[in-house]
Short mmCIF file of C-alpha atoms in Angstrom, two decimals:
data_model
loop_
_atom_site.label_atom_id
_atom_site.label_comp_id
_atom_site.label_asym_id
_atom_site.label_seq_id
_atom_site.Cartn_x
_atom_site.Cartn_y
_atom_site.Cartn_z
CA ALA A 1 7.73 16.15 3.76
CA GLN A 2 5.10 14.74 1.38
CA SER A 3 1.43 13.89 2.31
CA VAL A 4 -2.00 13.29 0.87
CA THR A 5 -5.40 13.94 2.14
CA GLN A 6 -8.28 11.95 0.99
CA LEU A 7 -11.30 14.20 1.46
CA ASP A 8 -13.87 11.46 1.86
CA SER A 9 -13.87 8.38 3.88
CA HIS A 10 -16.85 6.91 2.13
CA VAL A 11 -18.42 7.45 -1.11
CA SER A 12 -21.59 5.77 -2.32
CA VAL A 13 -22.81 5.78 -6.03
CA SER A 14 -25.25 4.02 -8.06
CA GLU A 15 -24.08 1.66 -10.78
CA GLY A 16 -23.69 3.47 -14.01
CA THR A 17 -23.29 6.81 -12.40
CA PRO A 18 -19.84 8.64 -12.28
CA VAL A 19 -17.39 8.38 -9.57
CA LEU A 20 -15.37 10.79 -8.06
CA LEU A 21 -12.60 10.28 -5.36
CA ARG A 22 -11.03 13.19 -4.10
CA CYS A 23 -7.17 13.67 -3.28
CA ASN A 24 -5.09 16.69 -2.30
CA TYR A 25 -1.32 16.35 -1.91
CA SER A 26 1.52 18.40 -0.32
CA SER A 27 4.95 18.14 -1.66
CA SER A 28 8.13 20.41 -1.72
CA TYR A 29 8.76 19.40 -5.25
CA SER A 30 6.98 17.74 -8.33
CA PRO A 31 5.59 14.50 -6.77
CA SER A 32 5.08 11.18 -8.15
CA LEU A 33 1.48 10.33 -7.28
CA PHE A 34 -0.48 7.09 -7.57
CA TRP A 35 -4.00 5.41 -6.93
CA TYR A 36 -4.12 1.99 -5.65
CA VAL A 37 -7.22 -0.21 -5.12
CA GLN A 38 -7.63 -2.66 -2.25
CA HIS A 39 -10.39 -5.37 -2.86
CA PRO A 40 -11.12 -7.63 0.29
CA ASN A 41 -8.69 -10.54 0.64
CA LYS A 42 -6.53 -9.38 -2.34
CA GLY A 43 -3.32 -7.50 -2.75
CA LEU A 44 -3.14 -3.66 -3.60
CA GLN A 45 -3.42 -3.04 -7.25
CA LEU A 46 -2.03 -0.03 -9.10
CA LEU A 47 -4.82 1.84 -10.90
CA LEU A 48 -2.58 4.64 -12.14
CA LYS A 49 0.54 6.86 -11.69
CA TYR A 50 1.47 10.18 -12.52
CA THR A 51 5.21 11.20 -12.91
CA SER A 52 5.18 14.73 -14.39
CA ALA A 53 4.29 13.63 -18.11
CA ALA A 54 0.71 14.27 -19.15
CA THR A 55 -1.49 15.82 -16.52
CA LEU A 56 -4.47 13.56 -17.23
CA VAL A 57 -3.53 10.07 -16.57
CA LYS A 58 -5.45 7.02 -17.68
CA GLY A 59 -5.50 3.86 -15.68
CA ILE A 60 -7.00 0.53 -15.74
CA ASN A 61 -10.65 -0.45 -15.62
CA GLY A 62 -11.66 3.00 -17.05
CA PHE A 63 -10.17 5.03 -14.18
CA GLU A 64 -8.54 8.31 -14.84
CA ALA A 65 -6.92 11.11 -12.62
CA GLU A 66 -5.84 14.73 -13.35
CA PHE A 67 -2.97 16.25 -11.73
CA LYS A 68 -3.69 19.93 -11.09
CA LYS A 69 -0.76 21.62 -9.61
CA SER A 70 -2.74 24.98 -9.03
CA GLU A 71 -4.97 23.08 -6.78
CA THR A 72 -2.69 20.49 -5.62
CA SER A 73 -5.16 17.91 -6.32
CA PHE A 74 -5.33 14.44 -8.03
CA HIS A 75 -8.76 13.37 -8.05
CA LEU A 76 -9.65 9.96 -9.52
CA THR A 77 -12.83 9.63 -11.73
CA LYS A 78 -14.68 7.14 -13.70
CA PRO A 79 -17.55 7.88 -16.08
CA SER A 80 -19.69 4.97 -15.06
CA ALA A 81 -19.50 2.69 -11.96
CA HIS A 82 -19.61 -1.12 -12.06
CA MET A 83 -20.52 -3.21 -9.06
CA SER A 84 -17.05 -4.71 -9.09
CA ASP A 85 -15.61 -1.14 -8.43
CA ALA A 86 -16.70 -1.36 -4.77
CA ALA A 87 -13.40 -1.41 -2.82
CA GLU A 88 -11.03 0.75 -0.77
CA TYR A 89 -9.20 3.33 -2.82
CA PHE A 90 -5.81 4.94 -1.60
CA CYS A 91 -4.22 8.19 -2.93
CA VAL A 92 -0.36 7.71 -2.59
CA VAL A 93 2.58 10.13 -3.08
CA SER A 94 6.08 9.15 -3.38
CA GLN A 95 8.72 10.53 -0.98
CA GLY A 96 12.08 10.61 -2.38
CA GLY A 97 15.25 10.70 -0.31
CA GLY A 98 17.97 8.27 -1.96
CA GLY A 99 17.60 4.86 -3.11
CA TYR A 100 14.00 3.69 -3.33
CA ASN A 101 11.18 6.03 -2.85
CA LYS A 102 8.94 5.57 0.25
CA LEU A 103 5.12 5.65 -0.52
CA ILE A 104 2.96 7.60 1.68
CA PHE A 105 -0.60 6.53 1.84
CA GLY A 106 -3.78 8.61 2.27
CA ALA A 107 -6.34 7.50 4.66
CA GLY A 108 -8.40 5.68 2.18
CA THR A 109 -11.72 6.08 0.68
CA ARG A 110 -14.34 3.24 0.73
CA LEU A 111 -16.33 3.09 -2.48
CA ALA A 112 -20.00 1.55 -2.32
CA VAL A 113 -21.75 0.93 -5.54
CA HIS A 114 -25.47 -0.04 -5.33
CA PRO A 115 -27.62 -1.45 -7.95
CA GLY B 1 2.96 -9.32 -14.48
CA ALA B 2 4.86 -8.98 -11.15
CA VAL B 3 3.59 -11.15 -8.46
CA VAL B 4 4.31 -10.89 -4.80
CA SER B 5 3.03 -13.72 -2.42
CA GLN B 6 2.87 -13.78 1.40
CA HIS B 7 2.65 -16.82 3.74
CA PRO B 8 0.66 -17.40 5.80
CA SER B 9 -2.55 -15.56 4.63
CA TRP B 10 -3.63 -15.63 8.27
CA VAL B 11 -2.34 -16.72 11.53
CA ILE B 12 -3.57 -16.95 15.08
CA CYS B 13 -1.13 -17.28 17.82
CA LYS B 14 -0.91 -17.27 21.60
CA SER B 15 0.45 -14.21 23.40
CA GLY B 16 4.25 -14.56 24.08
CA THR B 17 4.88 -16.57 21.00
CA SER B 18 6.78 -15.52 17.74
CA VAL B 19 5.28 -15.56 14.22
CA LYS B 20 7.15 -15.46 11.02
CA ILE B 21 5.72 -14.02 7.91
CA GLU B 22 7.15 -14.70 4.56
CA CYS B 23 7.16 -12.38 1.44
CA ARG B 24 8.40 -13.55 -1.97
CA SER B 25 8.73 -12.12 -5.37
CA LEU B 26 7.66 -14.82 -7.82
CA ASP B 27 8.62 -13.62 -10.95
CA PHE B 28 11.28 -10.89 -10.61
CA GLN B 29 14.28 -10.08 -8.13
CA ALA B 30 13.60 -7.60 -5.57
CA THR B 31 16.67 -5.91 -3.99
CA THR B 32 14.18 -3.85 -1.74
CA MET B 33 11.22 -4.93 -0.05
CA PHE B 34 8.95 -3.00 2.36
CA TRP B 35 6.79 -4.04 5.31
CA TYR B 36 3.64 -2.21 6.15
CA ARG B 37 1.04 -2.75 8.75
CA GLN B 38 -2.80 -1.85 8.40
CA PHE B 39 -5.40 -1.56 11.30
CA PRO B 40 -8.77 -2.24 10.50
CA LYS B 41 -10.42 0.42 8.33
CA GLN B 42 -7.21 2.46 8.41
CA SER B 43 -4.40 3.19 5.87
CA LEU B 44 -1.16 1.45 5.48
CA MET B 45 1.90 2.48 7.59
CA LEU B 46 5.21 1.80 6.50
CA MET B 47 7.15 -0.16 9.00
CA ALA B 48 10.50 -0.81 7.41
CA THR B 49 12.51 -1.01 4.28
CA SER B 50 14.47 -4.11 3.63
CA ASN B 51 17.52 -4.31 1.49
CA GLU B 52 18.76 -7.72 0.40
CA GLY B 53 22.00 -8.45 2.19
CA SER B 54 21.91 -5.48 4.65
CA LYS B 55 20.10 -4.37 7.74
CA ALA B 56 16.58 -3.30 7.40
CA THR B 57 15.79 0.55 7.98
CA TYR B 58 12.86 0.95 10.52
CA GLU B 59 10.51 3.80 10.43
CA GLN B 60 10.32 6.08 13.60
CA GLY B 61 8.33 4.42 16.42
CA VAL B 62 8.80 0.88 15.15
CA GLU B 63 10.70 -1.37 17.53
CA LYS B 64 13.35 -3.33 15.46
CA ASP B 65 13.83 -5.80 18.20
CA LYS B 66 9.97 -6.53 18.20
CA PHE B 67 9.67 -6.87 14.37
CA LEU B 68 12.84 -8.63 13.03
CA ILE B 69 13.17 -8.37 9.32
CA ASN B 70 15.66 -10.56 7.15
CA HIS B 71 16.15 -10.34 3.45
CA ALA B 72 18.46 -13.12 2.88
CA SER B 73 17.74 -13.50 -0.86
CA LEU B 74 16.64 -11.55 -3.94
CA THR B 75 13.11 -13.02 -3.90
CA LEU B 76 12.43 -13.45 -0.03
CA SER B 77 12.03 -11.24 2.81
CA THR B 78 10.55 -12.35 6.22
CA LEU B 79 9.09 -10.53 9.05
CA THR B 80 9.15 -12.02 12.52
CA VAL B 81 7.05 -10.65 15.27
CA THR B 82 8.64 -11.61 18.45
CA SER B 83 6.93 -12.30 21.82
CA ALA B 84 3.53 -11.31 20.20
CA HIS B 85 0.84 -9.50 22.21
CA PRO B 86 -2.85 -8.78 21.43
CA GLU B 87 -1.88 -5.11 20.17
CA ASP B 88 0.46 -6.68 17.64
CA SER B 89 -2.82 -8.20 15.90
CA SER B 90 -2.98 -6.39 12.54
CA PHE B 91 -2.79 -6.88 8.80
CA TYR B 92 0.70 -7.01 7.59
CA ILE B 93 1.53 -6.34 3.91
CA CYS B 94 4.74 -6.64 2.06
CA SER B 95 5.77 -5.22 -1.35
CA ALA B 96 8.67 -5.52 -3.61
CA ALA B 97 10.30 -3.08 -5.79
CA PRO B 98 12.05 -4.24 -9.01
CA PRO B 99 15.74 -3.05 -9.67
CA VAL B 100 14.71 -0.69 -12.59
CA SER B 101 12.20 1.60 -11.00
CA THR B 102 12.59 3.90 -7.82
CA ASP B 103 8.90 4.20 -6.91
CA THR B 104 7.11 1.12 -8.34
CA GLN B 105 6.12 -1.28 -5.79
CA TYR B 106 4.14 -4.74 -6.24
CA PHE B 107 2.18 -5.58 -3.13
CA GLY B 108 1.42 -9.07 -1.44
CA PRO B 109 -2.07 -9.98 -0.37
CA GLY B 110 -1.29 -9.51 3.11
CA THR B 111 -1.22 -11.61 6.28
CA ARG B 112 -3.76 -11.21 9.04
CA LEU B 113 -2.34 -11.83 12.61
CA THR B 114 -4.37 -12.42 15.56
CA VAL B 115 -2.83 -12.71 18.95
CA LEU B 116 -4.74 -14.21 21.65
#
C-alpha cells in the first residue's frame, strides 16, 4: 500500500526566507505525488503534481518539488516565503486499483510565516 | 477552472437528528465524487467513493448506514449523517473527479458539522 510521511508538523519561517516542507513516500510502484494547500475556510488547492515525467515539478505561487526515487522523497520548496503562504500543506500519494485512484494524505505541515 | 461547492458551509444540530450535506460540481460533470472527514488539526481521511448511478464504496471502518451517500446526477452528491452524535462533529470535505483523469480531484470548501 502507498503512504506518505510528512516529517514536520509545524514549520516557521521569516518572510523572504526559503521554505522547505519535507515528505517521504512509500510505494510499490512509480507513484503519482501531489502537494495540496489548505487555507482557513477555503477548499484544498493543488500546488503541483508529479506523474513520472520531469523529476523537478514546478507549481503555482513559486512552489516546486523534486522527486527523488533513491531517497523516496518529494520535498516542497519555495525560494522566498510570503505572508500569504501561511497555511496547512499536505503531501499526497495516489493509490491505484482500478477506476479512479484514491488519494492518500499525509498528516500535514502547518507553515507559519513571520514578518 | 473546475469549481466544487458544498452546502451548507457549517451546520449545528441536536444529537439524534440527521444532517444532509450537498456537494456540487459547478462547471464539469463528475462521474466520481469522494467524501473525506477531517478532525481538528489532522489530515483528511477518505470515507467513501461515490459513483453516479451506483452504490458508494465505503472505506474500512466507515458505517454505511450512518453515513448515507447518494450520487443521483453527474453534478451532485449528498452525504447524510443519520442520527448524529457529538462524536460525528467534524469537517466534511467532498471532491469531484472529471471523467478524463484518474487522479485529479477538485475539492469543495468543506462543511463543519457540530452536534450538540
